[in-house]
Coordinates of C-alpha atoms (C1' of nucleotides) in Angstrom, one line a residue:
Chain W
X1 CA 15.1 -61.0 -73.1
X2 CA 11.0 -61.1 -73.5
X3 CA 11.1 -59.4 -70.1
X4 CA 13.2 -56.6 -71.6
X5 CA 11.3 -56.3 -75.6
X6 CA 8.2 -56.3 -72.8
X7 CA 9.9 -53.8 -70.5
X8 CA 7.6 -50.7 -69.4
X9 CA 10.3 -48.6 -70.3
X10 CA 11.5 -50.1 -73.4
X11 CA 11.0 -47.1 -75.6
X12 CA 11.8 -44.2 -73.6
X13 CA 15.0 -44.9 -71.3
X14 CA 18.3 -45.6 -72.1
X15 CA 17.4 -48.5 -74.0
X16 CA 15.2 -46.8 -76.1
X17 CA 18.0 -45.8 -78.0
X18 CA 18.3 -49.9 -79.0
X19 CA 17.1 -51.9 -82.0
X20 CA 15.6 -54.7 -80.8
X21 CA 18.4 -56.6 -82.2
X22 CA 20.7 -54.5 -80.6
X23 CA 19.2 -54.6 -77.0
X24 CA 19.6 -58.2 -77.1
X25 CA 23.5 -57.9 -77.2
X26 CA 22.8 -54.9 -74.1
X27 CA 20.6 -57.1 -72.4
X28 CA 23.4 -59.8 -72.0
X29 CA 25.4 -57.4 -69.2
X30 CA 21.8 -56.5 -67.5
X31 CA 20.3 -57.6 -64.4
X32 CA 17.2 -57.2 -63.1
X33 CA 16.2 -56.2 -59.4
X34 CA 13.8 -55.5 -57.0
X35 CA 13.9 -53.8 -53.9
X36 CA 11.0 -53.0 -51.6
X37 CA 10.1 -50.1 -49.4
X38 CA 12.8 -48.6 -47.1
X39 CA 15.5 -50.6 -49.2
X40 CA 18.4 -49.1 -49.8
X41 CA 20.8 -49.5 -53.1
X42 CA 23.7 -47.8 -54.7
X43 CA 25.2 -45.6 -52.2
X44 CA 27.9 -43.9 -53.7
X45 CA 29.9 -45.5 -51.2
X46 CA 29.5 -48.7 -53.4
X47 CA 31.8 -50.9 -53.8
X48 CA 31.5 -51.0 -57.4
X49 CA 30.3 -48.3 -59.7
X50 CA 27.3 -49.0 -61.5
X51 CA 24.3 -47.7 -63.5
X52 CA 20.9 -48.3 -63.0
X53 CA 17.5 -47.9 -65.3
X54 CA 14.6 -48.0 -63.0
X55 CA 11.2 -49.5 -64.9
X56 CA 8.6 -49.4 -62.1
X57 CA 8.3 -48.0 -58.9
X58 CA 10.1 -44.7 -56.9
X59 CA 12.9 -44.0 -54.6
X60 CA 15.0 -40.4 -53.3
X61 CA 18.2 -39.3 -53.6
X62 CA 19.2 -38.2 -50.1
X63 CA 22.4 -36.1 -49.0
X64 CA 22.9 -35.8 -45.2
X65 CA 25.2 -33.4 -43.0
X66 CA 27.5 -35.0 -40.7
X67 CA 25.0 -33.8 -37.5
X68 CA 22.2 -35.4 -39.4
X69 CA 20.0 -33.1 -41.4
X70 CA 19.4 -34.3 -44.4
X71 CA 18.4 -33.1 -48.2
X72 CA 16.3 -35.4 -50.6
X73 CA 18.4 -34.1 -54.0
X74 CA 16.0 -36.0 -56.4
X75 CA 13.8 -38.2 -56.9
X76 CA 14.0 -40.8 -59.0
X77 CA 10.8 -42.1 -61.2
X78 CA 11.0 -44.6 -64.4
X79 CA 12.6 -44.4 -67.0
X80 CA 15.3 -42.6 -64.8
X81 CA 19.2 -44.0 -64.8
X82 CA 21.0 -43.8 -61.5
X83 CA 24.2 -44.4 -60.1
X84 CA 26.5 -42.8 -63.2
X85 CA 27.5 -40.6 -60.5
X86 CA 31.2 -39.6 -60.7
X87 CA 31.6 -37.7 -57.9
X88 CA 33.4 -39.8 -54.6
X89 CA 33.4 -36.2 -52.4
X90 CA 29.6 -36.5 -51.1
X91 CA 28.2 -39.3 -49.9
X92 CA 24.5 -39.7 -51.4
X93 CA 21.8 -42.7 -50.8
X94 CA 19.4 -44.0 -52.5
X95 CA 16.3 -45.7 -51.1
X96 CA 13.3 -47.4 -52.2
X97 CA 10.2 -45.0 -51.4
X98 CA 7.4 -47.7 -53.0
X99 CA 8.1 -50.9 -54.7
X100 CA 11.5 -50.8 -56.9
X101 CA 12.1 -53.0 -60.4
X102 CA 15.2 -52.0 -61.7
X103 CA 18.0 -53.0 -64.1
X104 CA 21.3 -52.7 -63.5
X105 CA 24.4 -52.9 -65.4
X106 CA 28.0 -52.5 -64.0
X107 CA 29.7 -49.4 -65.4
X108 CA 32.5 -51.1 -67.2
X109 CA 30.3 -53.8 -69.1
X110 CA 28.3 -50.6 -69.9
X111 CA 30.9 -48.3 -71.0
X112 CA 31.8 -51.4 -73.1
X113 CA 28.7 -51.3 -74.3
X114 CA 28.4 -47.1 -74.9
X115 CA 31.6 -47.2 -77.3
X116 CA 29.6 -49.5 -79.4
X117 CA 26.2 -48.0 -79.4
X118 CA 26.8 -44.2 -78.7
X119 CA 23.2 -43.8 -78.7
X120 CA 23.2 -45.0 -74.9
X121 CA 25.7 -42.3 -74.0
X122 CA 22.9 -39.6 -76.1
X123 CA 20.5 -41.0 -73.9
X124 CA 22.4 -40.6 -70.2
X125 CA 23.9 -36.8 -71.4
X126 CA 20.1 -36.1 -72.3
X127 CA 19.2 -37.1 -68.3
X128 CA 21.8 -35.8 -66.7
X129 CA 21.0 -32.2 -68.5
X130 CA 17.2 -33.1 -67.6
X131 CA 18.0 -33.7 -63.8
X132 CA 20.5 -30.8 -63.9
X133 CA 17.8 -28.4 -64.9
X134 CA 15.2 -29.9 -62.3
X135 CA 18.0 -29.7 -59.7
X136 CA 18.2 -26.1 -60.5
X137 CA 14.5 -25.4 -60.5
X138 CA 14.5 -26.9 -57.4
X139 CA 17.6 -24.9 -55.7
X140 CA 14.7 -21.7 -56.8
X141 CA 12.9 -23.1 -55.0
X142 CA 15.0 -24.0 -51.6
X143 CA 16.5 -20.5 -51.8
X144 CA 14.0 -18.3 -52.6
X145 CA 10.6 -19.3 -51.5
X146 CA 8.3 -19.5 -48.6
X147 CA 6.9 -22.0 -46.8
X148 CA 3.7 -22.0 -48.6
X149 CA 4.9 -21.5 -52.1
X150 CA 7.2 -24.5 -51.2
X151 CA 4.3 -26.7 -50.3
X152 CA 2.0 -25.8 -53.4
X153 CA 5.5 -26.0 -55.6
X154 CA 5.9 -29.7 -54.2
X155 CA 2.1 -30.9 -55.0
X156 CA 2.3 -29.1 -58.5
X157 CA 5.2 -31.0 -59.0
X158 CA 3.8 -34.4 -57.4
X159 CA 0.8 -34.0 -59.4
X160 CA 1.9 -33.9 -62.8
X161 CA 4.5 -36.6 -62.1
X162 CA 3.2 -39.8 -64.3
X163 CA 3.8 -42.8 -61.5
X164 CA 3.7 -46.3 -62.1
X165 CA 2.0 -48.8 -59.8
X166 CA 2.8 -52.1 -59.1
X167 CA 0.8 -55.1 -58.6
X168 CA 0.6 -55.0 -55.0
X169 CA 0.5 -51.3 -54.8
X170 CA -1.8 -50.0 -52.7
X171 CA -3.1 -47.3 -54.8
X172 CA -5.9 -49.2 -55.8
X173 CA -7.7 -48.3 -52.2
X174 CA -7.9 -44.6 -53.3
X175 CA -10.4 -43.3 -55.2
X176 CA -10.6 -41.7 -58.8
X177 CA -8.8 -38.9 -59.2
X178 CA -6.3 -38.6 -56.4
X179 CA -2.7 -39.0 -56.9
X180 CA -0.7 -40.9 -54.6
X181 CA 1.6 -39.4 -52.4
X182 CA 4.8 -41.3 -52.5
X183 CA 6.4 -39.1 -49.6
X184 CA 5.5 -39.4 -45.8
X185 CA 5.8 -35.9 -43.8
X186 CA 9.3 -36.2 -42.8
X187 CA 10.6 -36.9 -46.5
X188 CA 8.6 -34.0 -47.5
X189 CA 9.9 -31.9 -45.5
X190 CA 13.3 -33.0 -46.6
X191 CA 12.3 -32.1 -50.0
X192 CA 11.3 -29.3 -49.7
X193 CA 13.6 -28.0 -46.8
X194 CA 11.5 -27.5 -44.3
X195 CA 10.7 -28.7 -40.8
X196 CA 7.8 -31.8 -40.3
X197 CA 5.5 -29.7 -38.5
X198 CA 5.2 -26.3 -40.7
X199 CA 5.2 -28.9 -44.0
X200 CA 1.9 -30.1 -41.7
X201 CA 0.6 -26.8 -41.2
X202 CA 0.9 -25.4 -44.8
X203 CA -0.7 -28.4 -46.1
X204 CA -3.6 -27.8 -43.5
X205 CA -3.7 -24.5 -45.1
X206 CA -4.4 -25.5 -49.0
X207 CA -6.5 -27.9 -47.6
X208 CA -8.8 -25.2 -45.8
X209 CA -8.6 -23.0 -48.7
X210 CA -10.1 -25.8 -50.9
X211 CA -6.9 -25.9 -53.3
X212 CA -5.7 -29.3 -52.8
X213 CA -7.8 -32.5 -51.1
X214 CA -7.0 -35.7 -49.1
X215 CA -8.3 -39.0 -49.2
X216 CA -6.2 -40.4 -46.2
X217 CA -3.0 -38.7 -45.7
X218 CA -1.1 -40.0 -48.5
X219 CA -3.8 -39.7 -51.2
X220 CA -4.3 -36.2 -52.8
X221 CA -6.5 -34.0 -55.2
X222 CA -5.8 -31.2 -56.9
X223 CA -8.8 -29.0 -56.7
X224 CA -7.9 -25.8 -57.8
X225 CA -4.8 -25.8 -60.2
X226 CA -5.0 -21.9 -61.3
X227 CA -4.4 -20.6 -58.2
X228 CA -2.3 -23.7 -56.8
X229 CA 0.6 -22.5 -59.3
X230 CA 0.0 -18.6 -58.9
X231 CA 0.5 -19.3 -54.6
X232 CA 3.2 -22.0 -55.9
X233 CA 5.3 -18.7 -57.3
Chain J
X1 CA 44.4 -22.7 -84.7
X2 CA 47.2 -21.5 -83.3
X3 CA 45.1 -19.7 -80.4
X4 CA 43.3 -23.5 -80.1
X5 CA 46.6 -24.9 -79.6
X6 CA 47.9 -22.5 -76.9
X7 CA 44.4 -22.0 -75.4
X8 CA 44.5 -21.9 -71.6
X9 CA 41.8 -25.1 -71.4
X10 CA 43.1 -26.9 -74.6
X11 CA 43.7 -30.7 -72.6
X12 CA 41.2 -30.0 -69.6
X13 CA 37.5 -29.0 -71.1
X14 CA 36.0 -30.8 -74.3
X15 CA 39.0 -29.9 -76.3
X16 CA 40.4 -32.3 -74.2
X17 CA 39.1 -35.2 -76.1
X18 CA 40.8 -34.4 -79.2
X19 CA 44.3 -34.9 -80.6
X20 CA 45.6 -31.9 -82.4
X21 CA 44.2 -33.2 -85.8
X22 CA 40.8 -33.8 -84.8
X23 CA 41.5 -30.4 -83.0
X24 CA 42.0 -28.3 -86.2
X25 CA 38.5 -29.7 -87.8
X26 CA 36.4 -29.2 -85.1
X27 CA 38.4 -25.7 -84.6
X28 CA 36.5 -24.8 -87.5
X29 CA 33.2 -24.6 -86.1
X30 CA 33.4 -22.3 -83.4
X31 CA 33.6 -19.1 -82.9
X32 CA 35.5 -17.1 -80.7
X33 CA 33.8 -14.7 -78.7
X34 CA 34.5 -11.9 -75.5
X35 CA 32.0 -10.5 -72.8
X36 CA 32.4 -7.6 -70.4
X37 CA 31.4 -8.1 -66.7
X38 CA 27.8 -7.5 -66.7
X39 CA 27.5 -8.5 -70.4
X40 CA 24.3 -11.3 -70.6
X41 CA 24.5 -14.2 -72.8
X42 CA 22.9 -17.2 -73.6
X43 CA 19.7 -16.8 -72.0
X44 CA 17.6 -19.9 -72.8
X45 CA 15.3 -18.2 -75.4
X46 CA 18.3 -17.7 -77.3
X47 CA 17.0 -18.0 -80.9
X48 CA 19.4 -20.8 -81.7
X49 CA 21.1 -23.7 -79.5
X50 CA 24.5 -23.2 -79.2
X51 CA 27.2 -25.0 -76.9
X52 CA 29.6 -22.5 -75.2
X53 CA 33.4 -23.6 -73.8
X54 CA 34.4 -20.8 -71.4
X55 CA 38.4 -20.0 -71.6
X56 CA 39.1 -17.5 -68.8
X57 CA 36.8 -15.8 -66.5
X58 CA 33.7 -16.1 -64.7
X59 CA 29.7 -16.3 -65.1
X60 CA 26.7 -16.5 -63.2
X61 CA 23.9 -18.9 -64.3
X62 CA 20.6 -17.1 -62.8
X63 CA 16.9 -18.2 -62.5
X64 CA 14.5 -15.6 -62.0
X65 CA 10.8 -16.3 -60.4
X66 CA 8.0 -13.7 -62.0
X67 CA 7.9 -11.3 -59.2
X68 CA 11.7 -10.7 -59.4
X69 CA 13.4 -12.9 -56.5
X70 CA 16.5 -14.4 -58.5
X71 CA 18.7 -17.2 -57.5
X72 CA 22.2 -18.2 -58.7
X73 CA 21.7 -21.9 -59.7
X74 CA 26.0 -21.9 -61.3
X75 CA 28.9 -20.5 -61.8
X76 CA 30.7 -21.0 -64.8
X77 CA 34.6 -21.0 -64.5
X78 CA 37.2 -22.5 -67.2
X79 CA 36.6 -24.8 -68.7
X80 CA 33.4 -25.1 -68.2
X81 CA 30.8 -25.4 -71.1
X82 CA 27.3 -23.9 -71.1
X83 CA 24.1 -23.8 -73.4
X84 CA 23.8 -27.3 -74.0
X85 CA 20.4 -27.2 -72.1
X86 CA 17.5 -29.1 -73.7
X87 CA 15.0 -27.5 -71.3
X88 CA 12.6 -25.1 -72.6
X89 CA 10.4 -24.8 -69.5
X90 CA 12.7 -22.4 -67.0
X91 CA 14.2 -19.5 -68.4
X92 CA 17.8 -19.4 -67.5
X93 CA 20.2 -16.3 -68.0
X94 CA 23.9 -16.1 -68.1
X95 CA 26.0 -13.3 -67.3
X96 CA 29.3 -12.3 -67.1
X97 CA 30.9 -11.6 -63.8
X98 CA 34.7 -10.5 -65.2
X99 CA 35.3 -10.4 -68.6
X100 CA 35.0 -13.5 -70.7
X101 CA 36.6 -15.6 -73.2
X102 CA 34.3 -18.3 -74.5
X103 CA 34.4 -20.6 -78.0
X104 CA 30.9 -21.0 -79.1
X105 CA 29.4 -23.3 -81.2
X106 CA 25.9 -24.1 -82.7
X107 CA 24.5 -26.9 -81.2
X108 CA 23.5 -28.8 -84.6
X109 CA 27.3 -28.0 -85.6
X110 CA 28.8 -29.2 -82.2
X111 CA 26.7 -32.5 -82.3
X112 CA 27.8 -33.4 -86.2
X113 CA 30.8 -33.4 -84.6
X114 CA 30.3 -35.3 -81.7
X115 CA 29.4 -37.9 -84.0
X116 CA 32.4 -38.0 -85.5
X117 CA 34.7 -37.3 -82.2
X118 CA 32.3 -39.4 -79.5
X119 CA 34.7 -38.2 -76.9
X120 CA 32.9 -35.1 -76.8
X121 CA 29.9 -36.1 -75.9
X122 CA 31.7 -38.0 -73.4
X123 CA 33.3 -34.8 -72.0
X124 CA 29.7 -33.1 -72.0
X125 CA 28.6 -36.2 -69.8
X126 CA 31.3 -36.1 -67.4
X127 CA 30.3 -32.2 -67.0
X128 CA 26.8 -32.7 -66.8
X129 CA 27.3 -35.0 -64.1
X130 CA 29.8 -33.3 -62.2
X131 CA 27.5 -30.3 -62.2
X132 CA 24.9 -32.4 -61.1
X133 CA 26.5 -33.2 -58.3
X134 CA 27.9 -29.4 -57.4
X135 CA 23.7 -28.3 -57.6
X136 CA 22.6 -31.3 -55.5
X137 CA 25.5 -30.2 -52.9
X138 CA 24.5 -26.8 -53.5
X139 CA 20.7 -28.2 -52.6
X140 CA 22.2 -29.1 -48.8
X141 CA 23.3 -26.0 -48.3
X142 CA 20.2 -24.1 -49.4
X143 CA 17.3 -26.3 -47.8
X144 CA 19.4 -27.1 -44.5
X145 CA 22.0 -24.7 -43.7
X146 CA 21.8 -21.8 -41.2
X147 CA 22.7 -18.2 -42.8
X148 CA 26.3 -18.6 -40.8
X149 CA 27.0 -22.1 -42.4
X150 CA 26.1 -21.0 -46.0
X151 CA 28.2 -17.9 -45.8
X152 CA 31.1 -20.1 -44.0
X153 CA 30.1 -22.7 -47.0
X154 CA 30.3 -20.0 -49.7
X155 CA 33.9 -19.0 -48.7
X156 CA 35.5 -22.3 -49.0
X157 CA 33.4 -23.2 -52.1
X158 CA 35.6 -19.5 -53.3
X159 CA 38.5 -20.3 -51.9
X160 CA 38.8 -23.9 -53.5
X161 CA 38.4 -22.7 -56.7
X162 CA 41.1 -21.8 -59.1
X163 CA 40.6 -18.9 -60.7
X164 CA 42.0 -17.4 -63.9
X165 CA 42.3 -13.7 -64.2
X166 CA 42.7 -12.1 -67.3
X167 CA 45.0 -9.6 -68.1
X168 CA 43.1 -6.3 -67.5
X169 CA 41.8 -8.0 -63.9
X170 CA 42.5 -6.1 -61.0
X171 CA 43.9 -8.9 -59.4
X172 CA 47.0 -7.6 -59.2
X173 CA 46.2 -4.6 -56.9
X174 CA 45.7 -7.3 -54.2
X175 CA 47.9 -8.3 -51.5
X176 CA 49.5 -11.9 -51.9
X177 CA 47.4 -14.8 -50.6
X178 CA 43.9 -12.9 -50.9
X179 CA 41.4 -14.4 -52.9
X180 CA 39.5 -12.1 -55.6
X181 CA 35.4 -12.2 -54.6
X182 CA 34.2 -12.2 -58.5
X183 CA 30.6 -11.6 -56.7
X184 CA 29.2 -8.9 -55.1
X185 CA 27.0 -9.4 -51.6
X186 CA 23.6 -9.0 -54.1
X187 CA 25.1 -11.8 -56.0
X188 CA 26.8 -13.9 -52.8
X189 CA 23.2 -13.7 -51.3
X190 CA 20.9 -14.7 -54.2
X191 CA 23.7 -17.5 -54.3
X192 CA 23.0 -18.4 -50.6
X193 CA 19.5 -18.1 -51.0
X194 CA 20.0 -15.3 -48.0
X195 CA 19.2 -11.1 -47.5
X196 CA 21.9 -9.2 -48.6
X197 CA 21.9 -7.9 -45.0
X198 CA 21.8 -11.1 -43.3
X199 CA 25.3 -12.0 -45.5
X200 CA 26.9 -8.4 -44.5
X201 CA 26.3 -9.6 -40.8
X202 CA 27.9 -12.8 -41.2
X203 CA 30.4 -11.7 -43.1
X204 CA 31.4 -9.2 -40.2
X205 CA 30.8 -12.4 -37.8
X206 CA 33.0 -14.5 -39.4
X207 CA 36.1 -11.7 -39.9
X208 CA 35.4 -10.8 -36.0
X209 CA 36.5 -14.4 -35.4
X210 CA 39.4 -14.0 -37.4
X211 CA 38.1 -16.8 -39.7
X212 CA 38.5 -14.4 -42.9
X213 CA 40.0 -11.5 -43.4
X214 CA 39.1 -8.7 -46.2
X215 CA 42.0 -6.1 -48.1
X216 CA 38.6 -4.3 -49.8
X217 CA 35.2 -5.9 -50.3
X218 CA 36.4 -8.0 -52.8
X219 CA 39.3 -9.5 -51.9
X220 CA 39.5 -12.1 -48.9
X221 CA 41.8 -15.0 -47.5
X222 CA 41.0 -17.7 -45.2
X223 CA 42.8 -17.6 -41.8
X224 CA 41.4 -20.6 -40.0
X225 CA 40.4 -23.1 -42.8
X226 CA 39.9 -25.9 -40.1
X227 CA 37.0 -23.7 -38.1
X228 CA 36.0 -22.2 -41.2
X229 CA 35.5 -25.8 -42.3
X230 CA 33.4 -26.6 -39.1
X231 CA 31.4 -24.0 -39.3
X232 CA 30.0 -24.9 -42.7
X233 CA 28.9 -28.0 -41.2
Chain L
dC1 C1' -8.6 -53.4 -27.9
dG2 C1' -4.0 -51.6 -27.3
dA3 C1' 0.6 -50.4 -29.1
dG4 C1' 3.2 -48.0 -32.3
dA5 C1' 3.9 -45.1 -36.0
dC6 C1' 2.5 -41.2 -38.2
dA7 C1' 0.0 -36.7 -38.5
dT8 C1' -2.1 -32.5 -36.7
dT9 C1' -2.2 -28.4 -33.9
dG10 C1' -1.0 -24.9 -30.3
dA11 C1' 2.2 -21.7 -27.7
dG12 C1' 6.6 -19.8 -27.3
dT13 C1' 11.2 -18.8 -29.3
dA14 C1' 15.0 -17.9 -32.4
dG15 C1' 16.8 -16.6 -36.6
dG16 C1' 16.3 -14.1 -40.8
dT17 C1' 14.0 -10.3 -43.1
dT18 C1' 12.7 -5.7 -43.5
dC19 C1' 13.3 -0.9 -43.2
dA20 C1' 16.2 2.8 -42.5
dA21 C1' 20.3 5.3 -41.5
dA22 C1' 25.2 5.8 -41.6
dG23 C1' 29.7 4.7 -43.5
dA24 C1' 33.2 3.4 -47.2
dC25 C1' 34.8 3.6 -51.8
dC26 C1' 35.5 5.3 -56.6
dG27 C1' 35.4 8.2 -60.5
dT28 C1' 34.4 12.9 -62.1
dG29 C1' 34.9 17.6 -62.4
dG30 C1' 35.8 22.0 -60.4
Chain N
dC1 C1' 43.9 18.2 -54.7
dC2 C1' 39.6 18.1 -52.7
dA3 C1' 34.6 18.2 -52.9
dC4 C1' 30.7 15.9 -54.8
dG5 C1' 27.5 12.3 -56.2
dG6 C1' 26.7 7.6 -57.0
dT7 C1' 27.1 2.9 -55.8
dC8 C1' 28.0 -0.5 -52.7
dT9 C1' 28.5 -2.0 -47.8
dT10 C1' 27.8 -2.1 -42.9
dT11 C1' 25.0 -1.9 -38.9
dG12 C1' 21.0 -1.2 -35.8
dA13 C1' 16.0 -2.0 -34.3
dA14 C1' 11.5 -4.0 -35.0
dC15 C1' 9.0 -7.4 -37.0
dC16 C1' 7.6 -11.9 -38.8
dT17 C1' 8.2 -16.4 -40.5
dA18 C1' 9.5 -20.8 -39.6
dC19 C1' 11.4 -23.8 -35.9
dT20 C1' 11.1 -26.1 -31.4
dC21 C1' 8.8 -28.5 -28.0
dA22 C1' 4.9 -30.7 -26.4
dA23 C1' 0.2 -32.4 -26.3
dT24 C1' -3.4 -34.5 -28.8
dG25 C1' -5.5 -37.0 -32.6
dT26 C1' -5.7 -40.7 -36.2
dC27 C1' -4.7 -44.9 -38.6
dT28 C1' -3.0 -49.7 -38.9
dC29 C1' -1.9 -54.1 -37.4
dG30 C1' -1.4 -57.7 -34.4

DNA sequence: CGAGACATTGAGTAGGTTCAAAGACCGTGG
DNA sequence: CCACGGTCTTTGAACCTACTCAATGTCTCG
């Protein structure tokens, strides 16, 4: 229970729609998790449907064709919930991209725990209409843009992401001012839907023009934000 | 109230979560409203918040970049709700495809009552998520497919879903078993994410392989649902 | 230092877009 | 009833973007 009034995401998740007193009773059905890199948790395929408040760390959302390809459908940072899913159609996955602490409850015990406080229920609607509208954004951008305005749309949007680090993260080897990129090539490219190599060239390109710099090939810079968003569309 | 009672979506959209009592109070609030095809409603710098319950026919939900490209990010169909957005950001615009019927409600009325009746906001939830999950499919199609397997794609999504026609439709000029098209091939390609050409030639692809066949350019009917099906991948 | 994973870059190709012309459909008015 | 204009659709040809395949470069870790 200290770990939770202490919890990183006490006040803005689900939870922050708890008195203290109260989140001692929700605490009670929660429990806590970590997974590490490449990890993966909650398919919907699950066994047993559950919801999860992530308080550190990141991980995607991946769909995947029966041939293969694959779509990252979200991304998932703290204080995000995941796993409320209701769908059983179309198999999703969810994998650890850094470090993962997360807390997770099993969707009876919290639908127990939603008819008592209907706060928490507030809280999910509010994210699910928050992801909905990213998802949307995002279907702009898989539909109607280019290469290029994909790849500045995808460091825009990596860059004014707030990420947590955790102790053992390795951001602390980049210097000031770069962000770190939590995405390799390949899960880039299934972001943004595009093939590994173009993903490679375009980012070549921003880097030539001076818009965007690296410090290694995971940590970035934004250098040049105005015109960043006007090639990002 | 009567119209409430004998409404087409009265046990299947929010209404759902009501018994015939609470029914009648929360009947109160809204408001019941028609839209001709083309009609735009709802766009997101609506003055005020509103919730919207569609009854019968159709709508587009549209996103629109600066220099004009547009993409379909929804479509609404009974009983789907609308408006309850919090996002400010990304301007959003609703139109009518057919004509409408739609209860509206302000937002600040809809959630006193969702206080009271906490199976609303239950029914929102379930929604949200379930639309969640039709724009992360929708996601696939647009960052992975090929133009055939989204147009193959688009057809089944069509020809899956039930559709209410409303008495003036033209519907009835159809031959049995044909499915009415509510969307033209501007509309079917900013849906896609694809040319307008690049649809008409896959179109003619896919009824040369007898996958589809048209009575008009509205009105198709599946032939081969199993290769139709492969195709979409 | 060498192996493996990951990233970059070049050359050729394929699929989708663009542009343009022709065809179908529908309502209007002579 | 048919001719006319407008809108929407179909189809062809040329072009261009992004994909494919392959070679090279870089970084990390044992």
């Amino acid at each position: 229970m200290t770990r939770c009034l202490n919890c990183a995401v006490r006040n803005v998740g689900i939870c922050g729609a708890l008195t203290d007193e109260q989140l001692s009773d929700f605490h009670r059905i929660g429990q806590w998790r970590t997974y590490q890199p490449g990890e993966r948790f909650f398919s919907s395929q699950e066994d047993e449907p559950f919801v999860g408040a992530i308080h550190k760390g990141t991980a995607k959302v991946t769909k995947t064709l029966l041939d293969g390809r694959s779509q990252i459908v979200g991304l998932l940072f703290p204080p995000n919930c995941c796993g409320q899913t209701l769908s059983v159609d179309n198999a999703y996955l969810i994998e650890a991209l850094t470090r993962i602490e997360i807390c997770i409850f099993k969707l009876a015990s919290f639908q127990q725990m939603a008819m008592k406080y209907p706060g928490l229920n507030g809280r999910l609607l509010k994210q699910a209409l928050e992801d909905l509208d990213a998802a949307q954004d995002w279907m702009v951008l898989l539909g109607q843009k280019s290469a290029e305005e994909r790849v500045a749309s995808f460091f825009l949007r990596m860059s004014k992401q707030p990420t947590t680090f955790i102790n053992d993260d390795i951001n602390v080897a980049a210097k000031p001012g770069y962000f770190r990129l939590q995405l390799g090539r390949q899960d880039m490219s299934d972001c943004i839907g595009l093939n590994y190599d173009t993903v490679c060239r375009h980012i070549s390109t921003l880097k030539k023009r001076n818009l965007i710099a690296f410090d290694g090939p995971n940590y970035f810079r934004v250098l040049d934000m105005e015109n960043l968003v006007k090639l990002a569309g």
